[in-house]
PDB file of C-alpha atoms in Angstrom:
ATOM      1  CA  MET A   1      -9.321   8.948  22.442  1.00  0.00           C
ATOM      2  CA  GLU A   2      -8.573  12.725  20.899  1.00  0.00           C
ATOM      3  CA  THR A   3      -5.211  14.098  21.392  1.00  0.00           C
ATOM      4  CA  ILE A   4      -4.615  17.453  23.026  1.00  0.00           C
ATOM      5  CA  ASN A   5      -1.808  18.325  20.386  1.00  0.00           C
ATOM      6  CA  ALA A   6      -3.960  17.737  17.200  1.00  0.00           C
ATOM      7  CA  MET A   7      -1.814  17.744  13.808  1.00  0.00           C
ATOM      8  CA  HIS A   8      -2.089  17.993  10.389  1.00  0.00           C
ATOM      9  CA  ILE A   9      -0.895  15.270   8.456  1.00  0.00           C
ATOM     10  CA  THR A  10      -0.709  14.190   4.658  1.00  0.00           C
ATOM     11  CA  ILE A  11      -1.081  10.553   3.883  1.00  0.00           C
ATOM     12  CA  PHE A  12      -0.304   8.721   0.520  1.00  0.00           C
ATOM     13  CA  GLY A  13      -1.852   5.536  -0.271  1.00  0.00           C
ATOM     14  CA  ALA A  14      -4.683   6.516   1.953  1.00  0.00           C
ATOM     15  CA  SER A  15      -6.997   4.364  -0.255  1.00  0.00           C
ATOM     16  CA  GLY A  16      -5.623   0.934   0.358  1.00  0.00           C
ATOM     17  CA  GLN A  17      -6.304  -1.427   3.446  1.00  0.00           C
ATOM     18  CA  VAL A  18      -3.011  -0.140   5.337  1.00  0.00           C
ATOM     19  CA  GLY A  19      -3.710   3.518   4.286  1.00  0.00           C
ATOM     20  CA  LYS A  20      -7.477   3.527   5.327  1.00  0.00           C
ATOM     21  CA  ALA A  21      -6.956   2.181   8.781  1.00  0.00           C
ATOM     22  CA  ILE A  22      -4.077   4.734   8.993  1.00  0.00           C
ATOM     23  CA  VAL A  23      -6.364   7.570   8.306  1.00  0.00           C
ATOM     24  CA  ARG A  24      -9.338   6.489  10.774  1.00  0.00           C
ATOM     25  CA  GLU A  25      -6.714   5.933  13.515  1.00  0.00           C
ATOM     26  CA  ALA A  26      -5.484   9.578  13.034  1.00  0.00           C
ATOM     27  CA  LEU A  27      -8.984  11.133  12.687  1.00  0.00           C
ATOM     28  CA  LYS A  28     -10.092   9.400  15.864  1.00  0.00           C
ATOM     29  CA  ARG A  29      -7.245  11.021  17.870  1.00  0.00           C
ATOM     30  CA  GLY A  30      -8.191  14.373  16.760  1.00  0.00           C
ATOM     31  CA  HIS A  31      -5.652  14.889  13.725  1.00  0.00           C
ATOM     32  CA  GLY A  32      -6.372  16.865  10.370  1.00  0.00           C
ATOM     33  CA  VAL A  33      -5.851  14.598   7.600  1.00  0.00           C
ATOM     34  CA  THR A  34      -5.206  15.184   3.627  1.00  0.00           C
ATOM     35  CA  ALA A  35      -5.385  11.742   1.971  1.00  0.00           C
ATOM     36  CA  VAL A  36      -4.029  11.839  -1.364  1.00  0.00           C
ATOM     37  CA  VAL A  37      -5.468   8.953  -3.470  1.00  0.00           C
ATOM     38  CA  ARG A  38      -5.274   8.454  -7.384  1.00  0.00           C
ATOM     39  CA  ASP A  39      -9.020   7.375  -7.307  1.00  0.00           C
ATOM     40  CA  PRO A  40     -11.024   9.575  -4.863  1.00  0.00           C
ATOM     41  CA  ALA A  41     -13.949   6.758  -5.481  1.00  0.00           C
ATOM     42  CA  LYS A  42     -11.947   4.372  -3.714  1.00  0.00           C
ATOM     43  CA  LEU A  43     -11.991   6.127  -0.471  1.00  0.00           C
ATOM     44  CA  THR A  44     -15.720   6.670   0.894  1.00  0.00           C
ATOM     45  CA  GLU A  45     -14.507   8.042   4.559  1.00  0.00           C
ATOM     46  CA  GLU A  46     -16.015  11.366   5.560  1.00  0.00           C
ATOM     47  CA  HIS A  47     -14.926  13.657   8.343  1.00  0.00           C
ATOM     48  CA  GLU A  48     -15.060  17.168   9.024  1.00  0.00           C
ATOM     49  CA  ARG A  49     -11.081  16.765   9.562  1.00  0.00           C
ATOM     50  CA  LEU A  50     -10.684  14.671   6.283  1.00  0.00           C
ATOM     51  CA  LYS A  51      -9.592  16.175   2.928  1.00  0.00           C
ATOM     52  CA  VAL A  52      -9.555  13.722  -0.020  1.00  0.00           C
ATOM     53  CA  VAL A  53      -7.339  14.828  -2.625  1.00  0.00           C
ATOM     54  CA  THR A  54      -6.138  13.536  -5.903  1.00  0.00           C
ATOM     55  CA  GLY A  55      -2.176  13.478  -6.094  1.00  0.00           C
ATOM     56  CA  ASN A  56       0.907  11.384  -7.695  1.00  0.00           C
ATOM     57  CA  ILE A  57       3.434  10.153  -5.182  1.00  0.00           C
ATOM     58  CA  LEU A  58       5.611   9.786  -8.169  1.00  0.00           C
ATOM     59  CA  ASP A  59       5.789  13.455  -9.218  1.00  0.00           C
ATOM     60  CA  PRO A  60       7.727  15.779  -6.599  1.00  0.00           C
ATOM     61  CA  ALA A  61       5.948  18.231  -7.533  1.00  0.00           C
ATOM     62  CA  SER A  62       2.782  17.148  -6.968  1.00  0.00           C
ATOM     63  CA  VAL A  63       3.877  15.542  -3.506  1.00  0.00           C
ATOM     64  CA  ALA A  64       5.351  19.257  -2.637  1.00  0.00           C
ATOM     65  CA  SER A  65       1.637  20.465  -3.063  1.00  0.00           C
ATOM     66  CA  VAL A  66      -0.069  18.204  -0.779  1.00  0.00           C
ATOM     67  CA  CYS A  67       2.496  18.452   1.841  1.00  0.00           C
ATOM     68  CA  GLU A  68       2.829  22.227   2.133  1.00  0.00           C
ATOM     69  CA  GLY A  69       1.820  23.310   5.908  1.00  0.00           C
ATOM     70  CA  GLN A  70       1.797  20.164   7.114  1.00  0.00           C
ATOM     71  CA  ASP A  71       3.614  18.905  10.435  1.00  0.00           C
ATOM     72  CA  ALA A  72       3.955  15.096   8.878  1.00  0.00           C
ATOM     73  CA  VAL A  73       3.693  13.257   5.851  1.00  0.00           C
ATOM     74  CA  ILE A  74       2.882   9.311   6.144  1.00  0.00           C
ATOM     75  CA  SER A  75       3.258   6.917   3.250  1.00  0.00           C
ATOM     76  CA  ALA A  76       1.523   3.960   3.237  1.00  0.00           C
ATOM     77  CA  TYR A  77       1.716   3.383  -0.558  1.00  0.00           C
ATOM     78  CA  GLY A  78       2.501  -0.012  -2.155  1.00  0.00           C
ATOM     79  CA  PRO A  79       3.090  -0.548  -6.083  1.00  0.00           C
ATOM     80  CA  THR A  80       1.321  -2.878  -8.017  1.00  0.00           C
ATOM     81  CA  PHE A  81       2.244  -6.136  -8.845  1.00  0.00           C
ATOM     82  CA  GLY A  82       5.323  -6.566 -11.147  1.00  0.00           C
ATOM     83  CA  GLU A  83       5.821  -2.549 -10.678  1.00  0.00           C
ATOM     84  CA  GLU A  84       7.944  -3.226  -7.505  1.00  0.00           C
ATOM     85  CA  GLN A  85      10.700  -0.849  -8.712  1.00  0.00           C
ATOM     86  CA  GLU A  86       8.142   1.788  -8.430  1.00  0.00           C
ATOM     87  CA  LEU A  87       8.747   1.690  -4.521  1.00  0.00           C
ATOM     88  CA  LEU A  88      12.291   3.294  -5.465  1.00  0.00           C
ATOM     89  CA  GLU A  89      10.840   5.908  -7.356  1.00  0.00           C
ATOM     90  CA  ALA A  90       8.171   6.969  -4.934  1.00  0.00           C
ATOM     91  CA  ALA A  91      10.733   7.195  -2.486  1.00  0.00           C
ATOM     92  CA  ARG A  92      12.980   9.766  -4.163  1.00  0.00           C
ATOM     93  CA  SER A  93       9.953  11.535  -5.269  1.00  0.00           C
ATOM     94  CA  LEU A  94       8.680  11.725  -1.654  1.00  0.00           C
ATOM     95  CA  ILE A  95      11.831  12.749  -0.076  1.00  0.00           C
ATOM     96  CA  GLU A  96      12.219  15.574  -2.759  1.00  0.00           C
ATOM     97  CA  GLY A  97       8.841  16.902  -2.503  1.00  0.00           C
ATOM     98  CA  VAL A  98       8.678  16.599   1.226  1.00  0.00           C
ATOM     99  CA  GLN A  99      11.831  18.864   1.387  1.00  0.00           C
ATOM    100  CA  ARG A 100      10.187  21.306  -1.140  1.00  0.00           C
ATOM    101  CA  ALA A 101       7.403  21.676   1.150  1.00  0.00           C
ATOM    102  CA  GLY A 102       9.638  22.041   4.284  1.00  0.00           C
ATOM    103  CA  VAL A 103       8.280  19.640   6.066  1.00  0.00           C
ATOM    104  CA  LYS A 104      10.820  17.495   8.126  1.00  0.00           C
ATOM    105  CA  ARG A 105       8.854  14.681   9.661  1.00  0.00           C
ATOM    106  CA  LEU A 106       8.278  11.848   7.524  1.00  0.00           C
ATOM    107  CA  LEU A 107       6.908   8.094   8.626  1.00  0.00           C
ATOM    108  CA  ILE A 108       6.551   5.338   6.035  1.00  0.00           C
ATOM    109  CA  VAL A 109       5.222   1.849   6.276  1.00  0.00           C
ATOM    110  CA  GLY A 110       7.366  -0.565   4.353  1.00  0.00           C
ATOM    111  CA  GLY A 111       7.936  -4.412   4.158  1.00  0.00           C
ATOM    112  CA  ALA A 112       8.661  -7.188   6.579  1.00  0.00           C
ATOM    113  CA  GLY A 113      11.175  -9.065   4.339  1.00  0.00           C
ATOM    114  CA  SER A 114      14.721  -6.926   5.509  1.00  0.00           C
ATOM    115  CA  LEU A 115      13.737  -7.625   8.939  1.00  0.00           C
ATOM    116  CA  LYS A 116      16.645 -10.097  10.146  1.00  0.00           C
ATOM    117  CA  THR A 117      15.871 -13.603  11.447  1.00  0.00           C
ATOM    118  CA  GLY A 118      19.073 -14.221  12.954  1.00  0.00           C
ATOM    119  CA  PRO A 119      22.660 -12.362  12.879  1.00  0.00           C
ATOM    120  CA  ASP A 120      23.024 -12.835   9.368  1.00  0.00           C
ATOM    121  CA  THR A 121      19.934 -13.635   7.776  1.00  0.00           C
ATOM    122  CA  LEU A 122      16.732 -11.889   6.448  1.00  0.00           C
ATOM    123  CA  LEU A 123      13.258 -12.783   6.440  1.00  0.00           C
ATOM    124  CA  MET A 124      13.234 -12.425   2.856  1.00  0.00           C
ATOM    125  CA  ASP A 125      16.214 -15.127   2.376  1.00  0.00           C
ATOM    126  CA  THR A 126      14.555 -17.749   4.452  1.00  0.00           C
ATOM    127  CA  PRO A 127      13.103 -20.782   2.792  1.00  0.00           C
ATOM    128  CA  GLU A 128       9.678 -19.975   4.437  1.00  0.00           C
ATOM    129  CA  PHE A 129       9.475 -16.529   3.010  1.00  0.00           C
ATOM    130  CA  PRO A 130       7.174 -16.773  -0.517  1.00  0.00           C
ATOM    131  CA  GLN A 131       8.966 -16.601  -3.423  1.00  0.00           C
ATOM    132  CA  GLU A 132       6.644 -14.452  -5.565  1.00  0.00           C
ATOM    133  CA  LEU A 133       7.128 -11.715  -2.516  1.00  0.00           C
ATOM    134  CA  VAL A 134      10.814 -11.682  -3.142  1.00  0.00           C
ATOM    135  CA  PRO A 135      10.946  -8.735  -5.418  1.00  0.00           C
ATOM    136  CA  LEU A 136       8.958  -6.790  -3.274  1.00  0.00           C
ATOM    137  CA  ALA A 137      10.644  -7.344  -0.510  1.00  0.00           C
ATOM    138  CA  ARG A 138      13.962  -6.439  -2.158  1.00  0.00           C
ATOM    139  CA  ALA A 139      12.292  -3.165  -3.439  1.00  0.00           C
ATOM    140  CA  HIS A 140      11.043  -2.118  -0.122  1.00  0.00           C
ATOM    141  CA  ALA A 141      14.725  -2.590   1.489  1.00  0.00           C
ATOM    142  CA  ASP A 142      16.218  -0.561  -1.441  1.00  0.00           C
ATOM    143  CA  ALA A 143      13.407   1.931  -0.751  1.00  0.00           C
ATOM    144  CA  TYR A 144      14.682   1.886   2.656  1.00  0.00           C
ATOM    145  CA  ASP A 145      18.074   2.555   2.233  1.00  0.00           C
ATOM    146  CA  ILE A 146      17.207   5.555   0.141  1.00  0.00           C
ATOM    147  CA  TYR A 147      15.225   6.915   2.998  1.00  0.00           C
ATOM    148  CA  ARG A 148      17.972   6.375   5.292  1.00  0.00           C
ATOM    149  CA  LEU A 149      20.309   8.352   3.302  1.00  0.00           C
ATOM    150  CA  SER A 150      17.882  11.729   3.345  1.00  0.00           C
ATOM    151  CA  ASP A 151      18.129  14.037   6.070  1.00  0.00           C
ATOM    152  CA  LEU A 152      14.441  14.104   6.924  1.00  0.00           C
ATOM    153  CA  ASP A 153      13.532  13.156  10.286  1.00  0.00           C
ATOM    154  CA  TYR A 154      12.126   9.767   9.286  1.00  0.00           C
ATOM    155  CA  SER A 155      10.666   6.510  11.062  1.00  0.00           C
ATOM    156  CA  TYR A 156      10.385   3.562   8.932  1.00  0.00           C
ATOM    157  CA  LEU A 157       7.898   0.966  10.027  1.00  0.00           C
ATOM    158  CA  SER A 158       7.969  -2.844   8.986  1.00  0.00           C
ATOM    159  CA  PRO A 159       5.114  -4.774  10.062  1.00  0.00           C
ATOM    160  CA  ALA A 160       5.240  -8.389  11.455  1.00  0.00           C
ATOM    161  CA  ALA A 161       5.930 -11.260   8.804  1.00  0.00           C
ATOM    162  CA  VAL A 162       1.801 -11.400   8.371  1.00  0.00           C
ATOM    163  CA  LEU A 163      -0.182  -8.204   8.269  1.00  0.00           C
ATOM    164  CA  GLU A 164      -3.885  -9.047   8.350  1.00  0.00           C
ATOM    165  CA  THR A 165      -7.403  -7.677   9.264  1.00  0.00           C
ATOM    166  CA  GLY A 166      -8.035  -7.748  12.630  1.00  0.00           C
ATOM    167  CA  ARG A 167      -8.934  -5.721  15.373  1.00  0.00           C
ATOM    168  CA  ARG A 168      -7.209  -3.063  17.212  1.00  0.00           C
ATOM    169  CA  THR A 169      -5.912  -4.062  20.681  1.00  0.00           C
ATOM    170  CA  GLY A 170      -3.232  -1.264  21.523  1.00  0.00           C
ATOM    171  CA  ASN A 171      -1.308  -4.137  22.675  1.00  0.00           C
ATOM    172  CA  PHE A 172       1.737  -5.463  20.931  1.00  0.00           C
ATOM    173  CA  ARG A 173       5.699  -5.540  21.259  1.00  0.00           C
ATOM    174  CA  ILE A 174       8.032  -3.159  19.256  1.00  0.00           C
ATOM    175  CA  GLY A 175      11.575  -3.912  18.093  1.00  0.00           C
ATOM    176  CA  MET A 176      13.969  -2.554  15.854  1.00  0.00           C
ATOM    177  CA  ASP A 177      15.861  -4.781  13.191  1.00  0.00           C
ATOM    178  CA  MET A 178      14.630  -8.173  14.454  1.00  0.00           C
ATOM    179  CA  LEU A 179      11.430 -10.207  13.415  1.00  0.00           C
ATOM    180  CA  ILE A 180       9.444 -10.189  16.317  1.00  0.00           C
ATOM    181  CA  THR A 181       8.003 -13.490  16.964  1.00  0.00           C
ATOM    182  CA  ASP A 182       5.660 -15.592  19.598  1.00  0.00           C
ATOM    183  CA  GLU A 183       6.478 -18.635  21.683  1.00  0.00           C
ATOM    184  CA  LEU A 184       5.484 -20.798  18.536  1.00  0.00           C
ATOM    185  CA  GLY A 185       7.679 -18.917  15.892  1.00  0.00           C
ATOM    186  CA  SER A 186       4.571 -16.828  14.353  1.00  0.00           C
ATOM    187  CA  SER A 187       4.695 -13.450  13.639  1.00  0.00           C
ATOM    188  CA  ARG A 188       1.661 -11.504  13.421  1.00  0.00           C
ATOM    189  CA  ILE A 189      -0.251  -8.112  13.787  1.00  0.00           C
ATOM    190  CA  SER A 190      -3.422  -6.528  13.005  1.00  0.00           C
ATOM    191  CA  ILE A 191      -3.607  -3.784  10.318  1.00  0.00           C
ATOM    192  CA  GLU A 192      -5.491  -1.837  12.826  1.00  0.00           C
ATOM    193  CA  ASP A 193      -2.346  -2.398  15.595  1.00  0.00           C
ATOM    194  CA  LEU A 194       0.145  -1.230  12.925  1.00  0.00           C
ATOM    195  CA  ALA A 195      -1.888   1.925  12.282  1.00  0.00           C
ATOM    196  CA  ALA A 196      -2.256   2.853  15.849  1.00  0.00           C
ATOM    197  CA  ALA A 197       1.749   2.089  16.258  1.00  0.00           C
ATOM    198  CA  LEU A 198       2.387   4.199  13.520  1.00  0.00           C
ATOM    199  CA  ILE A 199       0.361   7.182  15.177  1.00  0.00           C
ATOM    200  CA  ASP A 200       1.683   6.364  18.298  1.00  0.00           C
ATOM    201  CA  GLU A 201       5.211   7.208  16.926  1.00  0.00           C
ATOM    202  CA  MET A 202       4.061  10.268  14.873  1.00  0.00           C
ATOM    203  CA  GLU A 203       2.830  11.825  18.198  1.00  0.00           C
ATOM    204  CA  ASP A 204       5.644  10.739  20.496  1.00  0.00           C
ATOM    205  CA  PRO A 205       8.612   9.922  18.099  1.00  0.00           C
ATOM    206  CA  TYR A 206      11.091   7.472  19.411  1.00  0.00           C
ATOM    207  CA  PHE A 207      12.659   5.851  16.319  1.00  0.00           C
ATOM    208  CA  VAL A 208      13.615   9.001  14.267  1.00  0.00           C
ATOM    209  CA  ARG A 209      16.084   8.171  11.522  1.00  0.00           C
ATOM    210  CA  THR A 210      15.727   4.751  11.804  1.00  0.00           C
ATOM    211  CA  ARG A 211      13.434   1.637  11.401  1.00  0.00           C
ATOM    212  CA  PHE A 212      11.053  -0.090  13.848  1.00  0.00           C
ATOM    213  CA  THR A 213       8.750  -2.970  13.655  1.00  0.00           C
ATOM    214  CA  VAL A 214       5.765  -4.401  15.686  1.00  0.00           C
ATOM    215  CA  ALA A 215       4.340  -7.438  16.240  1.00  0.00           C
ATOM    216  CA  TYR A 216       2.221  -9.619  18.891  1.00  0.00           C
TER     217      TYR A 216
END
């Protein structure tokens, strides 16, 4: 599955579930990966094309130092519960740091809450959406607005309503601002297929300076 046009990429949030899946997918396709983590002990993956570094997404200088010379930057960063507003700080810091490093291509794994379920309805405003996740969903939506105002070639990936560990099928549907559901009204995607969709977009850009979503 290795790609011919190998890229050098920096991945923030690489020690989380989504981040680890993105790291594995990128390495599987032949890319060189710099994985940025707060605690290197949390990322045990080993590969000749993997470099694990300590960095702080909330510090533009730190961001710039680990992004210099890269072809693209990916963020799978997620804040701890109760610190949702850090997403906004992270967005601003990431944009500034990536710009300092001279990189134009930025891909972000965001939230599903701001996807539309109807002409005037967002998923996070529906009765079914877990109330405890509303602050996180709103923070993701505000962070997306920050990315939209940047001059970077960003792509913002919103997952399906349910994101879960599963298997990589490579078969999923792609949309933009509307939540994708199946014939039963379910909206799901595996973490592994989310990672595949993100690396697909990195290799063959289609959703530049916009948002897209994936689901079965």
